[in-house]
Each structure stands twice: as C-alpha cells, then as structure tokens.
Short mmCIF file of C-alpha atoms in Angstrom, two decimals:
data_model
loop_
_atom_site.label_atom_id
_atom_site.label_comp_id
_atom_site.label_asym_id
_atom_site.label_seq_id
_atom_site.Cartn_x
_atom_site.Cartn_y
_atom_site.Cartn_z
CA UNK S 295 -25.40 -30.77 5.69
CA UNK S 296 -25.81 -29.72 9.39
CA UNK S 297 -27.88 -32.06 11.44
CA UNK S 298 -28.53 -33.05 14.88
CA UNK S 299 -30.37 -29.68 15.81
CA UNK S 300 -32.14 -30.78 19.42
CA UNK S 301 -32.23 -28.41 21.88
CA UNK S 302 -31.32 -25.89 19.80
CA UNK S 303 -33.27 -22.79 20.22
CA UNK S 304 -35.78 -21.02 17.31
CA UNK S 305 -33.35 -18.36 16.50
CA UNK S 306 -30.57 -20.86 16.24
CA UNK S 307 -32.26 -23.11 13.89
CA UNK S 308 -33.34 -20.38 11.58
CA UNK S 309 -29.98 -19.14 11.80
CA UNK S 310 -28.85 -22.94 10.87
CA UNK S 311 -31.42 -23.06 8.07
CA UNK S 312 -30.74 -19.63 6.32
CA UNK S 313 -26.73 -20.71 6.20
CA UNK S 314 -26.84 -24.29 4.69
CA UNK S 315 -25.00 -24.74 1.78
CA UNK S 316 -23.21 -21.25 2.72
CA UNK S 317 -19.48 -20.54 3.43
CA UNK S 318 -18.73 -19.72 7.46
CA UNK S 319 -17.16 -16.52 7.63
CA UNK S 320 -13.23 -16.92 7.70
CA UNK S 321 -13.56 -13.18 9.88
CA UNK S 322 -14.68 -14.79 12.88
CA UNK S 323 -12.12 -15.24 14.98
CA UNK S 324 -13.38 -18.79 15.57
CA UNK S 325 -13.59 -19.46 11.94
CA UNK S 326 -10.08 -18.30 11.34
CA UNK S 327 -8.53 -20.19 14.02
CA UNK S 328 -10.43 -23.02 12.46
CA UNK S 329 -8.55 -22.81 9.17
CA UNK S 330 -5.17 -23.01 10.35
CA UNK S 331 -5.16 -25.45 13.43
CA UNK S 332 -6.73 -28.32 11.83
CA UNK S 333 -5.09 -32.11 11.90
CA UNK S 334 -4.94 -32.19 8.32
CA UNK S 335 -2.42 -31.07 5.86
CA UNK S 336 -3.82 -28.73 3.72
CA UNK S 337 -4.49 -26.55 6.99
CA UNK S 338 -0.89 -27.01 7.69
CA UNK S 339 -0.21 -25.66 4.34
CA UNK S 340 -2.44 -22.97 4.36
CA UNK S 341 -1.00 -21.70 7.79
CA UNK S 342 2.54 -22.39 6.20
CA UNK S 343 1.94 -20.16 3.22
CA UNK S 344 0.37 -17.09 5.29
CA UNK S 345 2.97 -16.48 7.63
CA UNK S 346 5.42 -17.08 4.52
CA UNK S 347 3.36 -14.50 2.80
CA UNK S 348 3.02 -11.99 5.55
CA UNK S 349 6.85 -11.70 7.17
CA UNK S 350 7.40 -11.93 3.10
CA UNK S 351 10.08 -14.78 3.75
CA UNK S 352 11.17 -18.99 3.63
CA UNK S 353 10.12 -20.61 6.79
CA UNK S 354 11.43 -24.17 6.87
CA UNK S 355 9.23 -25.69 9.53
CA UNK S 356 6.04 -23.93 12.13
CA UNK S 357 4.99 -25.83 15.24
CA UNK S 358 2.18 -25.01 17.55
CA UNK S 359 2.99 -23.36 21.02
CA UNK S 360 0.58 -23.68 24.22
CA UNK S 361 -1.97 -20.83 23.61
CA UNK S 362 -1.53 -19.12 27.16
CA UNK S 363 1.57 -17.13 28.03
CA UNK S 364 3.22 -18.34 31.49
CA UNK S 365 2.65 -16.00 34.29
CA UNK S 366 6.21 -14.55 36.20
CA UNK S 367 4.50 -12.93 38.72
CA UNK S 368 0.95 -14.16 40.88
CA UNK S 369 -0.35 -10.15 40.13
CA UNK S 370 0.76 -10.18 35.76
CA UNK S 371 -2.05 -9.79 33.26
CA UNK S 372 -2.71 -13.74 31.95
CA UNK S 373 -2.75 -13.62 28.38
CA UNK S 374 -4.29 -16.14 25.76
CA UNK S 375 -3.04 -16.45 22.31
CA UNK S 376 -5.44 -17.25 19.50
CA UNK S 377 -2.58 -19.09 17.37
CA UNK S 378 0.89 -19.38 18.75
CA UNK S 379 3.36 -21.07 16.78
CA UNK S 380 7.48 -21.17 17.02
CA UNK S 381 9.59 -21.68 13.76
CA UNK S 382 12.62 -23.91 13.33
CA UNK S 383 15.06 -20.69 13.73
CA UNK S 384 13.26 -20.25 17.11
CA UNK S 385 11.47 -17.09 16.57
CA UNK S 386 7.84 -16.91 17.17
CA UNK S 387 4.43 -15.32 16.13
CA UNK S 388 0.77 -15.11 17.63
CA UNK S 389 -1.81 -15.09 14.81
CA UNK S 390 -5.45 -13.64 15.74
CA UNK S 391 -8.60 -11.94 13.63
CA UNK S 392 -10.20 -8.96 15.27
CA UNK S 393 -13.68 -9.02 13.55
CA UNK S 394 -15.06 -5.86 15.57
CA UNK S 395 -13.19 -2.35 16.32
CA UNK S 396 -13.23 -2.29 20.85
CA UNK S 397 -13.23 0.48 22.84
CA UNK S 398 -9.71 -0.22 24.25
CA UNK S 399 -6.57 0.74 21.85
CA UNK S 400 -5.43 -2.91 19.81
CA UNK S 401 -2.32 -1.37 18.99
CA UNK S 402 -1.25 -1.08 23.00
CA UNK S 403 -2.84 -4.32 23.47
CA UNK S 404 -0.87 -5.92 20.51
CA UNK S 405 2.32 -4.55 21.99
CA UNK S 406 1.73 -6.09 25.07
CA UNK S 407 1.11 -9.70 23.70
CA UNK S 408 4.49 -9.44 21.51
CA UNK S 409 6.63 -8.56 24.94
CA UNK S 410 4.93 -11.12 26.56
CA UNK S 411 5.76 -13.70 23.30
CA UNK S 412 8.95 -12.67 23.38
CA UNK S 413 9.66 -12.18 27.59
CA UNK S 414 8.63 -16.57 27.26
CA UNK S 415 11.55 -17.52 24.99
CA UNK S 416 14.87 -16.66 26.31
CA UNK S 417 15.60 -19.04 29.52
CA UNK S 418 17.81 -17.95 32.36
CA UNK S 419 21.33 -18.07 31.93
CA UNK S 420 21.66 -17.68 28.00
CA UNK S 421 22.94 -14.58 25.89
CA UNK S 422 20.98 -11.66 25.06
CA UNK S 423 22.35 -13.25 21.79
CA UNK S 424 19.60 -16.17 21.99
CA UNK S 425 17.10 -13.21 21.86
CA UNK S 426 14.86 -14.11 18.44
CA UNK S 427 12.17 -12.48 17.12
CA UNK S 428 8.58 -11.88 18.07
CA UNK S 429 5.57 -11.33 15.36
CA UNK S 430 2.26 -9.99 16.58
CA UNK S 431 -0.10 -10.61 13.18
CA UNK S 432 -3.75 -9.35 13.31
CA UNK S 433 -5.87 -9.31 10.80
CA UNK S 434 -7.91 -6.52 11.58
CA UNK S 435 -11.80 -6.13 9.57
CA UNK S 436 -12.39 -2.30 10.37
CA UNK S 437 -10.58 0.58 10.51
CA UNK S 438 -8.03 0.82 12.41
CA UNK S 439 -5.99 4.24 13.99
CA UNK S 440 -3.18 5.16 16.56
CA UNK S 441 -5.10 6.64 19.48
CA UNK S 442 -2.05 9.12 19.69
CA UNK S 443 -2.76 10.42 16.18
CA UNK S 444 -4.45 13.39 15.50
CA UNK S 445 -7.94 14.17 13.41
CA UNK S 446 -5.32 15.36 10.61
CA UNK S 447 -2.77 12.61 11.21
CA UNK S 448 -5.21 10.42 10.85
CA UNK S 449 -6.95 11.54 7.53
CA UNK S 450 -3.30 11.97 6.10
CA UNK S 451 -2.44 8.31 7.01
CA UNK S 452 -1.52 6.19 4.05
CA UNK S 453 -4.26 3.73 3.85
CA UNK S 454 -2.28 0.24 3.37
CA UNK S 455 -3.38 -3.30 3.32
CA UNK S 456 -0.35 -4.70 5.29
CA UNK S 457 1.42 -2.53 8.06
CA UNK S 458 4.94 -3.36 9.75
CA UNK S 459 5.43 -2.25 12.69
CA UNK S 460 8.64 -2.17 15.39
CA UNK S 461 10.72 -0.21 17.51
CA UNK S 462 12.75 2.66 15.82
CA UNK S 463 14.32 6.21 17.02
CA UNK S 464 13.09 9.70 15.92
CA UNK S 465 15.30 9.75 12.28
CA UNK S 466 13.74 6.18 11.35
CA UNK S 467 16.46 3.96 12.37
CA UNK S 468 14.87 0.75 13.74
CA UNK S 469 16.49 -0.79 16.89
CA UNK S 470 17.24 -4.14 16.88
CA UNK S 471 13.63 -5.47 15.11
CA UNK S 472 13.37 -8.02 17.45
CA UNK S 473 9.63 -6.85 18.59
CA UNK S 474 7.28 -7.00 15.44
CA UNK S 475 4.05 -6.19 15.18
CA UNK S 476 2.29 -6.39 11.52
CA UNK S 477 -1.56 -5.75 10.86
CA UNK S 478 -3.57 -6.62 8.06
CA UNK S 479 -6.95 -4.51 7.42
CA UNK S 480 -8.84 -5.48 5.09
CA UNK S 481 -11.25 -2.02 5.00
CA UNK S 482 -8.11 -0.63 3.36
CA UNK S 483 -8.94 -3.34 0.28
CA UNK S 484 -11.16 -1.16 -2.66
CA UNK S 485 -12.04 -1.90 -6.36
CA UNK S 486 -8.33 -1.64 -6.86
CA UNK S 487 -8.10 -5.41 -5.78
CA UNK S 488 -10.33 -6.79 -8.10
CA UNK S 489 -9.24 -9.86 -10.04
CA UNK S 490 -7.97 -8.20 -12.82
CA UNK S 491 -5.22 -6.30 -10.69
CA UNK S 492 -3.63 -9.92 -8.95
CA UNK S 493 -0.58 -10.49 -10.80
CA UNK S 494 0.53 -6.71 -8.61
CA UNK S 495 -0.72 -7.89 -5.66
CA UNK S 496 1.97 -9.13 -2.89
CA UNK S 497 1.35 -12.55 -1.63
CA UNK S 498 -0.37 -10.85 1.95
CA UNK S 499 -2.51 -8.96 -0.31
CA UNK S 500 -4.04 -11.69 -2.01
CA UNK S 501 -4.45 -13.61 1.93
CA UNK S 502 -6.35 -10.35 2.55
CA UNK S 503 -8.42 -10.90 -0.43
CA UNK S 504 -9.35 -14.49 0.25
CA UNK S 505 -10.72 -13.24 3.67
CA UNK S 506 -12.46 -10.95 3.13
CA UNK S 507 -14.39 -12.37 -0.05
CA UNK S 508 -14.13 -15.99 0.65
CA UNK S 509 -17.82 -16.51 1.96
CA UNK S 510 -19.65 -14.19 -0.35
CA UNK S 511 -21.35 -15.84 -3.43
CA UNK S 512 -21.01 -12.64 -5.39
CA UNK S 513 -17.09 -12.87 -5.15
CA UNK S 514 -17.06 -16.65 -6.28
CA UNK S 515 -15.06 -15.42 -9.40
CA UNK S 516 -12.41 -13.80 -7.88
CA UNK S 517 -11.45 -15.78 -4.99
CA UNK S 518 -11.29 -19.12 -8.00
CA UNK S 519 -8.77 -16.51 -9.44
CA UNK S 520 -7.44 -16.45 -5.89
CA UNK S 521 -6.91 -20.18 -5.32
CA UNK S 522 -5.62 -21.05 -8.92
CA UNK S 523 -2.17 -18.77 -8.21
CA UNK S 524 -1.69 -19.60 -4.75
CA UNK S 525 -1.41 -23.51 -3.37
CA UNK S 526 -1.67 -21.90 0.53
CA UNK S 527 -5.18 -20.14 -0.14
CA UNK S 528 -6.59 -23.01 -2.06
CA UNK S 529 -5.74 -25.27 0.67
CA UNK S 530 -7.43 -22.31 3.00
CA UNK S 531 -10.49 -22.89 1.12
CA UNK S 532 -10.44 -26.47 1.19
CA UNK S 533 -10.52 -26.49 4.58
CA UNK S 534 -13.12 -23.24 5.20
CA UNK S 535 -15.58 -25.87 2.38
CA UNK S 536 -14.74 -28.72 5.12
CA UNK S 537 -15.14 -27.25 8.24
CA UNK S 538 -18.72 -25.19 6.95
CA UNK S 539 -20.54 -28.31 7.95
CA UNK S 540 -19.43 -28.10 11.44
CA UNK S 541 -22.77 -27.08 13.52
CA UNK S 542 -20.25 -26.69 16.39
CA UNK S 543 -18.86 -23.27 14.46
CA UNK S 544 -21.94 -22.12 12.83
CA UNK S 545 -23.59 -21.73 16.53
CA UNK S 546 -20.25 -19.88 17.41
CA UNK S 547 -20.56 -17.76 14.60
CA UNK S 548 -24.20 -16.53 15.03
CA UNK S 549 -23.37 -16.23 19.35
CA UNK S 550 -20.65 -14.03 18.14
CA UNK S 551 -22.81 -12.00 15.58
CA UNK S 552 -25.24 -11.69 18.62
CA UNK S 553 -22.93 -10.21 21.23
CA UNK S 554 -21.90 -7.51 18.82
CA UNK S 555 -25.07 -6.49 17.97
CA UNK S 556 -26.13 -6.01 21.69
CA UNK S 557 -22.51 -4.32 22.06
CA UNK S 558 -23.82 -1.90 19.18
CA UNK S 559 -27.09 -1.51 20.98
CA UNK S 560 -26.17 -0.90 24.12
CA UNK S 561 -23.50 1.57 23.14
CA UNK S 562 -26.25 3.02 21.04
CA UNK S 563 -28.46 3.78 23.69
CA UNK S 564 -25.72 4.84 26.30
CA UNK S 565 -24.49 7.42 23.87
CA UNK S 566 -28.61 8.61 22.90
CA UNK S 567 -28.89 8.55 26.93
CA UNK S 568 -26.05 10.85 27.37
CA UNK S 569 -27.21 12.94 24.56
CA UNK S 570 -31.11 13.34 26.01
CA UNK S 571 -29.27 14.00 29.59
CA UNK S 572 -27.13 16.81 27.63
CA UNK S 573 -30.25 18.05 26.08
CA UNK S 574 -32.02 17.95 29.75
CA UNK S 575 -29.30 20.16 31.49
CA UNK S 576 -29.39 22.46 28.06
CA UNK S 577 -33.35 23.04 28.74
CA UNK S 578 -33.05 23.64 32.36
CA UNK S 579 -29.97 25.97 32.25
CA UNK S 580 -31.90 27.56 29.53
CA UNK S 581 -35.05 28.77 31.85
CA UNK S 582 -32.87 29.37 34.41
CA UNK S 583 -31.54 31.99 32.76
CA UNK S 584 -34.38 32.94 31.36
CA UNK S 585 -36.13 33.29 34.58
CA UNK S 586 -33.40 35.68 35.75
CA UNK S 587 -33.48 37.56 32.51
CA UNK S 588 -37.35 38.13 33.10
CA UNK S 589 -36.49 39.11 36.71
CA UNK S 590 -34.29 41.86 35.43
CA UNK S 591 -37.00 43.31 32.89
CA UNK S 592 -39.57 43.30 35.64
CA UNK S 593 -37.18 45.20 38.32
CA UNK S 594 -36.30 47.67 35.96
CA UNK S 595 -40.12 48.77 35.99
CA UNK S 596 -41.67 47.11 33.01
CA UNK S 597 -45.04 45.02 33.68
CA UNK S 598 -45.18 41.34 32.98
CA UNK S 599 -46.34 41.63 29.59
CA UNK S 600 -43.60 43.88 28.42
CA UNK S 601 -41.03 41.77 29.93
CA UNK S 602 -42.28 38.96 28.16
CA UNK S 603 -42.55 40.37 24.98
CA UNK S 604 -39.17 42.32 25.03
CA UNK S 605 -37.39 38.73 26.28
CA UNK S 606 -39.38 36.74 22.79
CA UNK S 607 -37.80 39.87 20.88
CA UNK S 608 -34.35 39.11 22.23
#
C-alpha cells in the first residue's frame, strides 16, 4: 500500500489512488532500471538471465560499472548510462528503455554511447588485442527506423522483435564485431506472440513479452505462462510486485507520463501553428494574384462587373 502522501499535490494523489494495487510500468525507464539494479538476488537474476537471453549466450559473472562515461577531453559530450555493467571476460554492455520515439535519430545516438563504452576499457599501453566487446541494448516501445532509409526501405523493412546490429562492409562481411548494438521493439510484437506460440519464441522474445504485458491485468494469463518457463522473468516480476509499492517510482512514473504529454502538445500545436501560418501565406498569395488577375481584365477594357464575373468563371 502507498502511504505517506503529504505535500503531495491533487493530481498526484489521484494519480496515487487510481494505481494502488496496480503493476508500475516496467517501460519507464525508471521502472526498468528499477528491476535490474536492486540489492536483492532475484534482481540479480533477472538482469543475469536478460543479457544471457539477448547476446543469446553463457555469461559467468555481471558487475555494475559507474553510470557516467569518463570525459578525455574538457569540450567531449558527457554521457550517462542507464545500466552499465562489465562481464567476467571483460566485455561490457549499457542497458536502457526508450519509452517515447525523440526527435533526434537513437540509432546515431546509440552508436555514440557504444564507442564511448568501448573508447573506456582498453588502458594505455596494452594490445589492440585487449580490445573486448561493447553491447548497446535498448529496448525500444515504438517504432523505430534508420533516418537514412527511404519511404520504401522503410515499408520493406523486416519487422523483427530483436535486431543485431555492428560494423560490416558492402558484401555483408562484418569487421571485427567488437562494436554491438542490439534493439528490442516491442511494437514489432502482434497476436503472433500470444501464449499459445511460446515454446517458438527465443528467450529475448519472451523478455519482450514480459515488458510489454507485465502491468496489464488483461495479460495476467500470459505473462503466468511467461514466468513458469523462465526463472529470469519470474524473478523480474518478483521484483516489479516488490518495488510497485514504492511511492518514490509511482511519482516518477506519472512526472514522466506528464512531460510526454506536454511534449505531444506542444509539438501538436507547433506543427497546427505552422500549418495555419502555411494556410495564411496560401490566402494572401492567393488575392494577390487575384488582384493582378482583376487588374488585367479591367485594362483590357472590360468594366468592373465583367471582370469580376469572368475571374468567378475562371
């Protein structure tokens, strides 16, 4: 039960009222990070079990990393990593959710975070040969496409749950794999996913399925289904049934839900602006010419009238 509600605003305690007994969303980024960084086991598990799940691979042992990257130079970009962890074989991953599709292109941005990763693990002095891999995992809950791609491209693109991406030359041939970046998009999950179709699901599939369905009631069937063939997601919702009586993360979750919808809003009404503006400039280059077209009529020697009437005909 959430308690201790002073100084808590109307909206905020109406938000607080409508949720009890609810799920939080595991697609808030603060809810995600929630999950997996917890002092308890079954959160270690659970974080254990989705990276195993989504490089599709044994890890023997994950350890947190500091979640900002160290600045070379005074004028570099700081960056802050939602989860950063390092396995035993040295390699290392960032983990984030993207609830909400931005403006800017995620795929650039997610390149830039795996260089970074990667640029903070090799110290001066040792072999390129030290050089281990970088993952860049996103969870991504809307639809994502490559700003270079085409309106055909992207309507052609193969709509898949998980995507691997890295470095490769113009016949396929990857490079050396080192840089990874893999996203998981969960609009790409349809009916095909229901409960009946698990057993041909990979193990990142059925992550994908957990978070998207986890907090809705309706799905209560399917995501039991979920955590009775896989330990890592039933420890996931373990700790999403713990942590839902945080107040601390329900107020970050409704913030969060509130700062989109003004994004919406205002981008709304800057694109309805732009479109009045257009429709403005339309009207006035429209009696402009108008005017002139009238002038014409009148100097070729017909009154008024007729020039009004033969400029409604055309």
């Amino acid at each position: 039960m959430i308690t201790d509600t002073e100084h808590l605003t109307i909206d905020e305690l109406e938000y607080l009222k409508k949720n009890e007994g609810h799920l939080l969303n595991p697609r808030m980024d603060c809810t995600f990070k929630a999950i997996f960084t917890q002092p308890t086991e079954a959160s270690k598990k659970a974080l254990h079990s989705f990276l195993e799940a989504v490089l599709d691979r044994k890890i023997a042992k994950v350890s947190f990393e500091p979640n900002d990257a160290i600045q070379m130079l005074g004028t570099q970009r700081s960056v802050d990593y939602d989860i950063n962890v390092r396995f035993s074989t040295g390699e290392a991953a960032e983990i984030e959710m993207q609830a909400w599709q931005q403006i800017y292109d995620y795929g650039k941005r997610a390149e830039y975070q795996v260089a970074r990763l990667l640029s903070t693990h090799l110290n001066r002095g040792e072999s390129w040969g030290k050089v281990n891999k970088a993952y860049q995992i996103s969870v991504l809950d809307y639809e994502y496409y490559p700003k270079h791609l085409s309106k055909k491209e992207r309507s052609d693109r193969k709509k898949s749950v998980v995507n691997y991406y890295t470095m490769k030359n113009q016949n396929g041939e990857p490079l050396t794999n080192i840089l990874n970046i893999v996203f998981i998009e969960l609009t790409h999950l349809d009916e095909k996913y229901g409960s009946e179709k698990l057993e041909r699901l990979s193990a990142a599939e059925k992550w994908a399925l957990f978070l998207k369905n986890a907090d809705n009631r309706n799905s209560s069937d399917l995501v039991k289904n979920l955590t009775e063939k896989e330990d890592g997601i039933m420890n996931a919702q373990s700790v999403l049934s713990s942590i839902s009586s945080d107040r601390g993360l329900w107020l970050a979750q409704y913030h969060a839900e509130v700062r989109e919808r003004d994004r919406i809003s205002n981008l709304e009404e800057a694109k309805e602006l732009a479109k009045e503006e257009g429709r403005a400039e339309g009207r006035a280059e429209g009696n402009a010419e108008g005017i002139k077209k009238l002038a014409a009529l009148i100097q070729s020697g017909l009154s008024l009238d007729d020039a009004l009437r033969k400029l409604e005909q055309q």
